[in-house]
Short mmCIF file of C-alpha atoms in Angstrom, two decimals:
data_model
loop_
_atom_site.label_atom_id
_atom_site.label_comp_id
_atom_site.label_asym_id
_atom_site.label_seq_id
_atom_site.Cartn_x
_atom_site.Cartn_y
_atom_site.Cartn_z
CA UNK Z 682 -88.50 174.15 -48.48
CA UNK Z 683 -87.84 177.52 -50.12
CA UNK Z 684 -84.55 179.22 -49.36
CA UNK Z 685 -83.77 182.83 -50.25
CA UNK Z 686 -80.44 183.59 -51.95
CA UNK Z 687 -78.78 184.82 -48.78
CA UNK Z 688 -79.71 181.66 -46.92
CA UNK Z 689 -78.70 179.56 -49.87
CA UNK Z 690 -75.23 181.10 -49.91
CA UNK Z 691 -74.89 180.78 -46.15
CA UNK Z 692 -75.94 177.14 -46.11
CA UNK Z 693 -73.67 176.43 -49.06
CA UNK Z 694 -70.75 177.99 -47.21
CA UNK Z 695 -71.55 176.14 -44.01
CA UNK Z 696 -71.93 172.69 -45.53
CA UNK Z 697 -69.10 173.04 -48.02
CA UNK Z 698 -66.74 174.28 -45.32
CA UNK Z 699 -67.84 171.61 -42.91
CA UNK Z 700 -67.25 168.99 -45.55
CA UNK Z 701 -63.98 170.26 -46.88
CA UNK Z 702 -61.91 171.93 -44.22
CA UNK Z 703 -60.33 170.80 -41.00
CA UNK Z 704 -57.47 172.04 -38.87
CA UNK Z 705 -54.74 169.63 -37.78
CA UNK Z 706 -53.77 170.81 -34.35
CA UNK Z 707 -50.85 168.37 -34.04
CA UNK Z 708 -52.18 168.30 -30.50
CA UNK Z 709 -50.60 167.23 -27.28
CA UNK Z 710 -52.68 166.29 -24.27
CA UNK Z 711 -51.42 169.35 -22.39
CA UNK Z 712 -51.60 171.96 -25.14
CA UNK Z 713 -54.23 171.92 -27.87
CA UNK Z 714 -51.55 172.14 -30.59
CA UNK Z 715 -47.82 172.02 -31.15
CA UNK Z 716 -46.16 175.42 -31.03
CA UNK Z 717 -43.22 177.06 -32.77
CA UNK Z 718 -40.41 174.64 -33.69
CA UNK Z 719 -42.52 171.78 -32.34
CA UNK Z 720 -44.60 172.02 -35.51
CA UNK Z 721 -41.56 170.62 -37.34
CA UNK Z 722 -39.87 168.46 -34.72
CA UNK Z 723 -42.92 167.19 -32.86
CA UNK Z 724 -42.56 166.29 -29.20
CA UNK Z 725 -38.86 165.57 -29.39
CA UNK Z 726 -37.03 167.77 -26.88
CA UNK Z 727 -33.56 169.11 -27.64
CA UNK Z 728 -31.53 172.03 -26.41
CA UNK Z 729 -31.17 173.47 -29.92
CA UNK Z 730 -34.72 174.80 -29.66
CA UNK Z 731 -36.27 176.68 -26.75
CA UNK Z 732 -39.83 175.52 -27.48
CA UNK Z 733 -38.86 171.86 -27.59
CA UNK Z 734 -38.31 172.18 -23.85
CA UNK Z 735 -42.04 172.48 -23.16
CA UNK Z 736 -42.86 168.82 -23.89
CA UNK Z 737 -40.82 166.96 -21.29
CA UNK Z 738 -40.76 168.60 -17.82
CA UNK Z 739 -37.21 167.31 -17.26
CA UNK Z 740 -35.81 169.25 -20.22
CA UNK Z 741 -35.73 172.59 -18.41
CA UNK Z 742 -32.40 171.74 -16.81
CA UNK Z 743 -30.93 171.13 -20.27
CA UNK Z 744 -32.20 174.32 -21.90
CA UNK Z 745 -29.76 176.69 -20.17
CA UNK Z 746 -25.97 176.64 -20.55
CA UNK Z 747 -23.78 176.70 -17.47
CA UNK Z 748 -22.91 180.37 -18.01
CA UNK Z 749 -26.57 181.42 -18.40
CA UNK Z 750 -29.38 182.11 -15.95
CA UNK Z 751 -32.33 182.76 -18.27
CA UNK Z 752 -33.69 181.61 -21.58
CA UNK Z 753 -37.06 182.73 -22.85
CA UNK Z 754 -39.51 183.33 -25.68
CA UNK Z 755 -38.28 186.79 -26.63
CA UNK Z 756 -41.51 188.26 -28.01
CA UNK Z 757 -44.46 185.98 -28.83
CA UNK Z 758 -45.41 182.86 -30.76
CA UNK Z 759 -48.41 182.09 -32.95
CA UNK Z 760 -49.46 178.81 -34.53
CA UNK Z 761 -52.28 178.03 -36.96
CA UNK Z 762 -53.08 175.10 -39.28
CA UNK Z 763 -55.53 174.13 -42.02
CA UNK Z 764 -56.51 170.67 -43.26
CA UNK Z 765 -58.95 169.45 -45.89
CA UNK Z 766 -61.01 166.33 -45.42
CA UNK Z 767 -61.20 163.60 -48.06
CA UNK Z 768 -64.12 165.18 -49.92
CA UNK Z 769 -63.22 164.82 -53.59
CA UNK Z 770 -65.65 166.82 -55.75
CA UNK Z 771 -68.29 167.09 -53.02
CA UNK Z 772 -68.77 170.81 -53.58
CA UNK Z 773 -70.33 170.42 -57.03
CA UNK Z 774 -72.81 167.88 -55.66
CA UNK Z 775 -73.69 170.20 -52.79
CA UNK Z 776 -74.21 173.10 -55.17
CA UNK Z 777 -76.75 171.00 -57.04
CA UNK Z 778 -78.51 169.92 -53.83
CA UNK Z 779 -78.82 173.47 -52.53
CA UNK Z 780 -80.25 174.61 -55.88
CA UNK Z 781 -82.91 171.91 -55.67
CA UNK Z 782 -83.75 172.79 -52.06
CA UNK Z 783 -84.15 176.38 -53.16
CA UNK Z 784 -86.20 175.59 -56.25
CA UNK Z 785 -87.55 172.02 -56.58
CA UNK Z 786 -88.50 172.70 -60.20
CA UNK Z 787 -84.79 172.54 -61.07
CA UNK Z 788 -84.83 168.82 -60.34
CA UNK Z 789 -84.95 167.04 -63.70
CA UNK Z 790 -84.64 163.51 -62.33
CA UNK Z 791 -87.38 161.33 -60.89
CA UNK Z 792 -87.93 162.01 -57.18
CA UNK Z 793 -86.64 158.58 -56.14
CA UNK Z 794 -83.44 159.06 -58.15
CA UNK Z 795 -82.86 162.47 -56.54
CA UNK Z 796 -83.47 161.10 -53.04
CA UNK Z 797 -81.11 158.16 -53.57
CA UNK Z 798 -78.39 160.39 -55.01
CA UNK Z 799 -78.39 163.09 -52.36
CA UNK Z 800 -78.97 160.82 -49.39
CA UNK Z 801 -75.66 159.19 -50.28
CA UNK Z 802 -74.06 162.66 -50.28
CA UNK Z 803 -75.64 163.58 -46.94
CA UNK Z 804 -74.53 160.29 -45.41
CA UNK Z 805 -70.98 160.92 -46.59
CA UNK Z 806 -71.18 164.43 -45.14
CA UNK Z 807 -72.03 162.99 -41.75
CA UNK Z 808 -69.09 160.59 -41.88
CA UNK Z 809 -66.39 162.69 -43.52
CA UNK Z 810 -67.48 166.31 -43.26
CA UNK Z 811 -66.24 168.65 -40.58
CA UNK Z 812 -64.53 171.99 -40.20
CA UNK Z 813 -61.98 172.24 -37.41
CA UNK Z 814 -59.84 175.25 -36.63
CA UNK Z 815 -57.11 175.53 -34.02
CA UNK Z 816 -54.76 178.37 -33.19
CA UNK Z 817 -52.89 179.64 -30.19
CA UNK Z 818 -50.05 181.74 -28.89
CA UNK Z 819 -47.59 181.93 -26.02
CA UNK Z 820 -47.54 185.28 -24.30
CA UNK Z 821 -44.28 187.30 -24.43
CA UNK Z 822 -41.45 185.94 -22.22
CA UNK Z 823 -43.12 182.53 -22.05
CA UNK Z 824 -41.86 179.86 -21.99
CA UNK Z 825 -39.18 181.04 -19.58
CA UNK Z 826 -36.45 178.87 -18.10
CA UNK Z 827 -34.65 180.20 -15.02
CA UNK Z 828 -31.71 178.68 -13.22
CA UNK Z 829 -31.47 180.66 -9.93
CA UNK Z 830 -28.45 180.60 -7.67
CA UNK Z 831 -30.49 179.43 -4.71
CA UNK Z 832 -31.66 176.19 -6.37
CA UNK Z 833 -29.69 173.24 -7.79
CA UNK Z 834 -32.10 172.90 -10.71
CA UNK Z 835 -34.15 174.95 -13.19
CA UNK Z 836 -37.59 176.53 -12.94
CA UNK Z 837 -39.83 176.68 -16.01
CA UNK Z 838 -42.84 178.93 -16.59
CA UNK Z 839 -45.42 178.76 -19.40
CA UNK Z 840 -48.51 180.80 -20.23
CA UNK Z 841 -50.53 180.35 -23.41
CA UNK Z 842 -54.01 180.74 -24.87
CA UNK Z 843 -55.44 178.33 -27.45
CA UNK Z 844 -58.75 177.86 -29.24
CA UNK Z 845 -60.41 175.06 -31.17
CA UNK Z 846 -63.65 175.06 -33.14
CA UNK Z 847 -65.20 172.12 -34.93
CA UNK Z 848 -68.29 172.24 -37.10
CA UNK Z 849 -69.53 168.83 -38.25
CA UNK Z 850 -72.63 167.59 -40.02
CA UNK Z 851 -75.41 165.69 -38.25
CA UNK Z 852 -76.88 163.88 -41.21
CA UNK Z 853 -80.59 163.12 -41.59
CA UNK Z 854 -82.32 161.78 -44.64
CA UNK Z 855 -83.59 163.98 -47.42
CA UNK Z 856 -87.32 163.44 -47.88
CA UNK Z 857 -89.91 164.62 -50.37
CA UNK Z 858 -93.24 166.17 -49.36
CA UNK Z 859 -95.56 165.19 -52.21
CA UNK Z 860 -98.33 167.50 -50.96
CA UNK Z 861 -96.08 170.59 -51.03
CA UNK Z 862 -93.83 169.22 -53.78
CA UNK Z 863 -90.72 170.22 -51.82
CA UNK Z 864 -87.62 168.52 -50.49
CA UNK Z 865 -86.61 168.86 -46.85
CA UNK Z 866 -84.12 167.44 -44.36
CA UNK Z 867 -83.39 167.71 -40.65
CA UNK Z 868 -79.65 167.73 -41.37
CA UNK Z 869 -77.98 170.11 -38.93
CA UNK Z 870 -74.64 171.68 -38.12
CA UNK Z 871 -73.02 170.62 -34.84
CA UNK Z 872 -70.58 173.08 -33.28
CA UNK Z 873 -68.09 172.25 -30.54
CA UNK Z 874 -65.62 174.86 -29.37
CA UNK Z 875 -62.99 175.21 -26.70
CA UNK Z 876 -60.92 178.06 -25.30
CA UNK Z 877 -58.02 176.98 -23.08
CA UNK Z 878 -55.87 179.27 -20.94
CA UNK Z 879 -52.91 177.52 -19.35
CA UNK Z 880 -50.32 178.56 -16.80
CA UNK Z 881 -47.60 176.11 -15.83
CA UNK Z 882 -44.77 175.97 -13.33
CA UNK Z 883 -42.15 173.24 -13.59
CA UNK Z 884 -38.92 172.21 -11.96
CA UNK Z 885 -36.12 169.95 -13.19
CA UNK Z 886 -32.88 168.85 -11.58
CA UNK Z 887 -29.99 166.48 -12.15
CA UNK Z 888 -30.25 163.34 -10.03
CA UNK Z 889 -27.37 162.40 -7.69
CA UNK Z 890 -24.52 162.92 -10.18
CA UNK Z 891 -21.97 161.18 -7.97
CA UNK Z 892 -24.03 157.97 -8.02
CA UNK Z 893 -24.17 157.73 -11.81
CA UNK Z 894 -20.80 159.21 -12.70
CA UNK Z 895 -19.67 155.91 -14.19
CA UNK Z 896 -22.73 155.46 -16.37
CA UNK Z 897 -21.50 157.86 -19.03
CA UNK Z 898 -24.41 160.27 -18.83
CA UNK Z 899 -26.65 162.46 -16.73
CA UNK Z 900 -30.09 161.60 -15.35
CA UNK Z 901 -32.54 164.49 -14.99
CA UNK Z 902 -35.99 164.38 -13.50
CA UNK Z 903 -38.73 166.98 -13.70
CA UNK Z 904 -42.28 167.75 -12.67
CA UNK Z 905 -44.81 170.35 -13.77
CA UNK Z 906 -48.13 171.67 -12.54
CA UNK Z 907 -50.55 172.97 -15.18
CA UNK Z 908 -53.47 175.21 -14.25
CA UNK Z 909 -56.12 174.98 -16.97
CA UNK Z 910 -59.03 177.37 -17.38
CA UNK Z 911 -61.32 176.08 -20.12
CA UNK Z 912 -64.48 177.36 -21.76
CA UNK Z 913 -66.30 174.58 -23.60
CA UNK Z 914 -69.42 175.00 -25.67
CA UNK Z 915 -71.52 172.98 -28.06
CA UNK Z 916 -74.77 173.50 -29.92
CA UNK Z 917 -76.89 172.16 -32.75
CA UNK Z 918 -78.67 174.33 -35.30
CA UNK Z 919 -80.78 173.10 -38.16
CA UNK Z 920 -79.67 174.54 -41.48
CA UNK Z 921 -83.24 175.30 -42.52
CA UNK Z 922 -83.65 177.68 -39.58
CA UNK Z 923 -80.80 180.07 -40.36
CA UNK Z 924 -83.24 182.33 -42.27
CA UNK Z 925 -80.50 184.36 -43.87
CA UNK Z 926 -78.63 185.09 -40.66
CA UNK Z 927 -74.86 185.13 -41.02
CA UNK Z 928 -73.46 181.85 -39.75
CA UNK Z 929 -70.58 183.59 -37.95
CA UNK Z 930 -73.14 185.57 -35.91
CA UNK Z 931 -75.10 182.42 -35.13
CA UNK Z 932 -71.96 180.65 -33.92
CA UNK Z 933 -70.93 183.58 -31.73
CA UNK Z 934 -74.39 184.03 -30.21
CA UNK Z 935 -74.95 180.35 -29.56
CA UNK Z 936 -71.46 179.92 -28.13
CA UNK Z 937 -72.09 182.63 -25.56
CA UNK Z 938 -75.34 180.97 -24.53
CA UNK Z 939 -73.95 177.49 -24.05
CA UNK Z 940 -70.38 177.94 -22.87
CA UNK Z 941 -69.28 176.66 -19.47
CA UNK Z 942 -66.12 177.73 -17.69
CA UNK Z 943 -64.19 175.39 -15.41
CA UNK Z 944 -60.71 175.29 -13.89
CA UNK Z 945 -58.64 172.25 -13.02
CA UNK Z 946 -55.07 171.18 -12.48
CA UNK Z 947 -52.89 168.68 -14.34
CA UNK Z 948 -49.64 167.06 -13.17
CA UNK Z 949 -46.83 166.11 -15.58
CA UNK Z 950 -43.69 164.07 -14.86
CA UNK Z 951 -40.59 163.51 -16.96
CA UNK Z 952 -37.17 161.87 -17.13
CA UNK Z 953 -34.22 162.60 -19.42
CA UNK Z 954 -31.02 160.62 -19.85
CA UNK Z 955 -28.40 162.92 -21.37
CA UNK Z 956 -25.22 161.42 -22.83
CA UNK Z 957 -22.49 163.05 -24.93
CA UNK Z 958 -23.85 161.82 -28.25
CA UNK Z 959 -27.50 161.04 -27.55
CA UNK Z 960 -30.47 161.84 -25.35
CA UNK Z 961 -33.45 159.71 -24.26
CA UNK Z 962 -36.62 161.00 -22.68
CA UNK Z 963 -39.92 159.80 -21.25
CA UNK Z 964 -42.82 161.85 -19.96
CA UNK Z 965 -46.38 161.44 -18.80
CA UNK Z 966 -48.79 164.36 -18.97
CA UNK Z 967 -51.98 164.89 -16.96
CA UNK Z 968 -51.24 162.06 -14.59
CA UNK Z 969 -54.35 162.94 -12.55
CA UNK Z 970 -56.70 163.04 -15.60
CA UNK Z 971 -58.39 166.44 -15.06
CA UNK Z 972 -61.84 166.89 -16.61
CA UNK Z 973 -63.91 169.86 -17.78
CA UNK Z 974 -67.63 170.33 -18.46
CA UNK Z 975 -69.40 171.22 -21.67
CA UNK Z 976 -72.58 173.25 -21.75
CA UNK Z 977 -75.75 171.14 -21.93
CA UNK Z 978 -77.95 170.96 -25.02
CA UNK Z 979 -81.35 169.45 -25.76
CA UNK Z 980 -82.75 170.09 -22.28
CA UNK Z 981 -85.58 172.30 -20.96
CA UNK Z 982 -86.79 173.06 -24.48
CA UNK Z 983 -90.16 174.29 -23.19
CA UNK Z 984 -88.41 177.19 -21.45
CA UNK Z 985 -87.69 178.82 -24.82
CA UNK Z 986 -90.16 181.09 -26.61
CA UNK Z 987 -92.79 178.96 -28.32
CA UNK Z 988 -91.96 178.48 -32.00
CA UNK Z 989 -88.62 180.31 -31.78
CA UNK Z 990 -85.50 179.09 -33.54
CA UNK Z 991 -83.94 178.52 -30.13
CA UNK Z 992 -86.73 176.14 -29.19
CA UNK Z 993 -86.65 174.41 -32.57
CA UNK Z 994 -82.90 173.89 -32.34
CA UNK Z 995 -83.35 172.57 -28.80
CA UNK Z 996 -85.82 169.98 -30.06
CA UNK Z 997 -83.49 169.13 -32.94
CA UNK Z 998 -80.71 168.61 -30.39
CA UNK Z 999 -82.98 166.30 -28.41
CA UNK Z 1000 -83.77 164.41 -31.63
CA UNK Z 1001 -80.11 163.77 -32.42
CA UNK Z 1002 -79.37 162.93 -28.76
CA UNK Z 1003 -82.22 160.62 -27.79
CA UNK Z 1004 -83.73 159.43 -31.07
CA UNK Z 1005 -80.67 159.13 -33.29
CA UNK Z 1006 -78.10 158.65 -30.51
CA UNK Z 1007 -75.50 160.56 -32.52
CA UNK Z 1008 -74.36 163.06 -29.86
CA UNK Z 1009 -74.48 163.53 -26.08
CA UNK Z 1010 -76.49 166.11 -24.22
CA UNK Z 1011 -74.26 165.98 -21.13
CA UNK Z 1012 -70.54 165.68 -21.81
CA UNK Z 1013 -67.12 166.17 -20.22
CA UNK Z 1014 -63.73 166.69 -21.78
CA UNK Z 1015 -61.16 164.57 -19.97
CA UNK Z 1016 -57.42 164.95 -20.40
CA UNK Z 1017 -56.40 161.32 -20.10
CA UNK Z 1018 -52.78 160.52 -19.13
CA UNK Z 1019 -50.48 159.97 -22.10
CA UNK Z 1020 -46.92 158.62 -22.07
CA UNK Z 1021 -44.51 159.93 -24.71
CA UNK Z 1022 -41.08 158.45 -25.50
CA UNK Z 1023 -38.57 160.58 -27.35
CA UNK Z 1024 -34.88 160.71 -28.16
CA UNK Z 1025 -32.14 162.44 -30.15
CA UNK Z 1026 -28.81 161.36 -31.58
CA UNK Z 1027 -26.10 163.92 -32.28
CA UNK Z 1028 -24.43 163.32 -35.63
CA UNK Z 1029 -22.34 166.37 -34.81
CA UNK Z 1030 -22.32 168.73 -31.85
CA UNK Z 1031 -24.82 170.94 -33.67
CA UNK Z 1032 -26.58 168.40 -35.92
CA UNK Z 1033 -29.01 165.84 -34.58
CA UNK Z 1034 -31.80 163.48 -35.55
CA UNK Z 1035 -34.81 163.13 -33.27
CA UNK Z 1036 -37.99 161.15 -32.85
CA UNK Z 1037 -41.00 160.94 -30.55
CA UNK Z 1038 -44.00 158.64 -30.15
CA UNK Z 1039 -47.14 158.91 -28.04
CA UNK Z 1040 -48.08 155.51 -26.62
CA UNK Z 1041 -51.84 156.05 -26.37
CA UNK Z 1042 -54.61 157.88 -28.19
CA UNK Z 1043 -56.56 160.76 -26.66
CA UNK Z 1044 -59.25 163.28 -27.58
CA UNK Z 1045 -58.56 166.99 -27.78
CA UNK Z 1046 -60.96 169.60 -26.40
CA UNK Z 1047 -63.49 169.12 -29.22
CA UNK Z 1048 -63.37 165.35 -29.46
CA UNK Z 1049 -60.86 164.80 -32.26
CA UNK Z 1050 -58.73 161.69 -31.76
CA UNK Z 1051 -54.93 162.08 -31.66
CA UNK Z 1052 -51.83 159.91 -31.33
CA UNK Z 1053 -48.73 161.37 -32.95
CA UNK Z 1054 -45.50 159.88 -34.23
CA UNK Z 1055 -42.73 162.22 -35.41
CA UNK Z 1056 -39.15 162.19 -36.71
CA UNK Z 1057 -36.88 165.11 -37.58
CA UNK Z 1058 -33.38 166.38 -38.14
CA UNK Z 1059 -32.05 169.78 -37.01
CA UNK Z 1060 -28.86 171.70 -37.72
CA UNK Z 1061 -27.57 174.68 -35.74
CA UNK Z 1062 -24.70 176.56 -37.49
CA UNK Z 1063 -21.88 177.94 -35.40
CA UNK Z 1064 -22.52 181.46 -36.73
CA UNK Z 1065 -25.74 183.41 -36.24
CA UNK Z 1066 -25.52 184.78 -39.80
CA UNK Z 1067 -26.55 181.41 -41.20
CA UNK Z 1068 -30.05 180.07 -40.48
CA UNK Z 1069 -30.79 176.99 -38.42
CA UNK Z 1070 -32.78 174.47 -40.41
CA UNK Z 1071 -34.91 171.49 -39.53
CA UNK Z 1072 -36.89 168.94 -41.50
CA UNK Z 1073 -39.52 166.68 -40.04
CA UNK Z 1074 -42.18 164.06 -40.64
CA UNK Z 1075 -45.23 163.51 -38.45
CA UNK Z 1076 -48.23 161.21 -38.61
CA UNK Z 1077 -51.46 160.92 -36.68
CA UNK Z 1078 -51.83 157.18 -36.06
CA UNK Z 1079 -55.57 157.51 -35.32
CA UNK Z 1080 -58.36 159.89 -36.29
CA UNK Z 1081 -57.52 161.50 -39.64
CA UNK Z 1082 -54.40 159.27 -40.02
CA UNK Z 1083 -52.75 161.97 -42.12
CA UNK Z 1084 -49.01 162.37 -42.65
CA UNK Z 1085 -47.12 165.68 -42.81
CA UNK Z 1086 -43.81 166.92 -44.19
CA UNK Z 1087 -42.43 169.71 -42.04
CA UNK Z 1088 -39.81 172.43 -42.56
CA UNK Z 1089 -38.42 175.05 -40.20
CA UNK Z 1090 -35.84 177.86 -40.21
CA UNK Z 1091 -34.39 179.99 -37.42
CA UNK Z 1092 -32.87 183.35 -38.37
CA UNK Z 1093 -30.25 185.16 -36.29
CA UNK Z 1094 -30.74 182.69 -33.45
CA UNK Z 1095 -34.03 184.43 -32.61
CA UNK Z 1096 -36.83 184.24 -35.23
CA UNK Z 1097 -38.44 180.86 -36.00
CA UNK Z 1098 -40.62 180.07 -39.00
CA UNK Z 1099 -42.07 176.56 -39.32
CA UNK Z 1100 -44.31 175.14 -42.03
CA UNK Z 1101 -46.15 171.84 -42.38
CA UNK Z 1102 -47.92 170.27 -45.37
CA UNK Z 1103 -49.96 167.09 -45.60
CA UNK Z 1104 -48.71 164.45 -47.99
CA UNK Z 1105 -52.25 163.43 -48.99
CA UNK Z 1106 -54.31 165.38 -51.55
CA UNK Z 1107 -57.97 166.17 -51.97
CA UNK Z 1108 -59.70 167.14 -55.21
CA UNK Z 1109 -61.66 170.38 -54.89
CA UNK Z 1110 -63.24 172.00 -57.94
CA UNK Z 1111 -61.25 169.65 -60.19
CA UNK Z 1112 -57.90 170.70 -58.68
CA UNK Z 1113 -55.66 168.83 -56.27
CA UNK Z 1114 -54.84 170.48 -52.97
CA UNK Z 1115 -52.75 169.20 -50.06
CA UNK Z 1116 -55.10 168.23 -47.28
CA UNK Z 1117 -53.16 170.16 -44.71
CA UNK Z 1118 -51.14 173.37 -44.41
CA UNK Z 1119 -49.80 174.77 -41.14
CA UNK Z 1120 -47.49 177.53 -40.02
CA UNK Z 1121 -45.92 178.79 -36.80
CA UNK Z 1122 -43.87 181.89 -36.01
CA UNK Z 1123 -42.00 182.50 -32.78
CA UNK Z 1124 -39.15 184.40 -31.19
CA UNK Z 1125 -36.67 183.23 -28.59
CA UNK Z 1126 -33.64 184.71 -26.89
CA UNK Z 1127 -30.46 183.54 -25.18
CA UNK Z 1128 -28.76 185.11 -22.17
#
């Protein structure tokens, strides 16, 4: 196979990125990623942070002081993360492979040695290599907590937009055509993407205070309805067929052709026990397990123009679906119910330690496995001239199994900045890099 320089660079970028980069969404099974202060504290709800109230539907009643009626996201929030896979020194090997694909005369080793060497690399690419990006934002004034005079409890409103994209490698063996004296492979890029728009309405209320007055705390229950509108897309394209076309254009064009929109509803329930020095919470999200469709691939290949790249990629999809059994042609994304337990202990009135644990694993919109455990400490000074601070630790117990150290600051009781860094390293171009970096910015206001 002969590749021009433009294609060579594009393929190099695609494979190297797919091998070396991933985005840790710190997902929940309601949102596609943790937002704002939740990047540091995880799914542990506490009244020191507005955004921590989005995880447990019962927390809305705790978010507003007795002399307040509203509390809201003052402007907007934005969250984004980056994570590297465990791909130590893969890039140099890929550079060499792409050079040989472009010009077989550069291969100085016996053909069998070259095949053995690079088939190991391709196999590793299929197991370890993927590029995943996630980002999202809450629209201004959301989340909003409202305690009206005509209700005994608190209403909560959320509206956000989130995206996820994952490019992985469908590995196929490198072979040598002795007649043409060229190397070739059916190895392809596999793209899955999701766009989620969510609007939620929740309600929380204290339960029969006179009946539990002697228990030393307050029991709060809550419920939430989530309306999800999702666009899910997937496609396969063989790297040999890019023919110099920019990969970003290919992704955009193919996404538009294969995306499927669907709308469904999810139901969340929550409980909070609030005592003077501690708080305990339990929640279950997507109790009804809503599902959403992906676009189909690898079907009706004869309907495409004979010999076109679209038809070739359709046949390649069918190959990886029915011959290799590596992917599915027909697929749904299902938001399975997940129970989360969380709690906080107040060392002081404005200083607490918190933790949260999801009790089951689940897939996000693009099939990445998640189950998060988190712990944190937060301090809220009595004066707005000093920043709030928070430190946290989080770990994905499944999937990537990476651990993160998290740090957050709140300035003037309004502006939040949160950062997260993976504790594991990867070696890229002979230098160590943390496998994950994330950030979130947000604004919130008190009334």
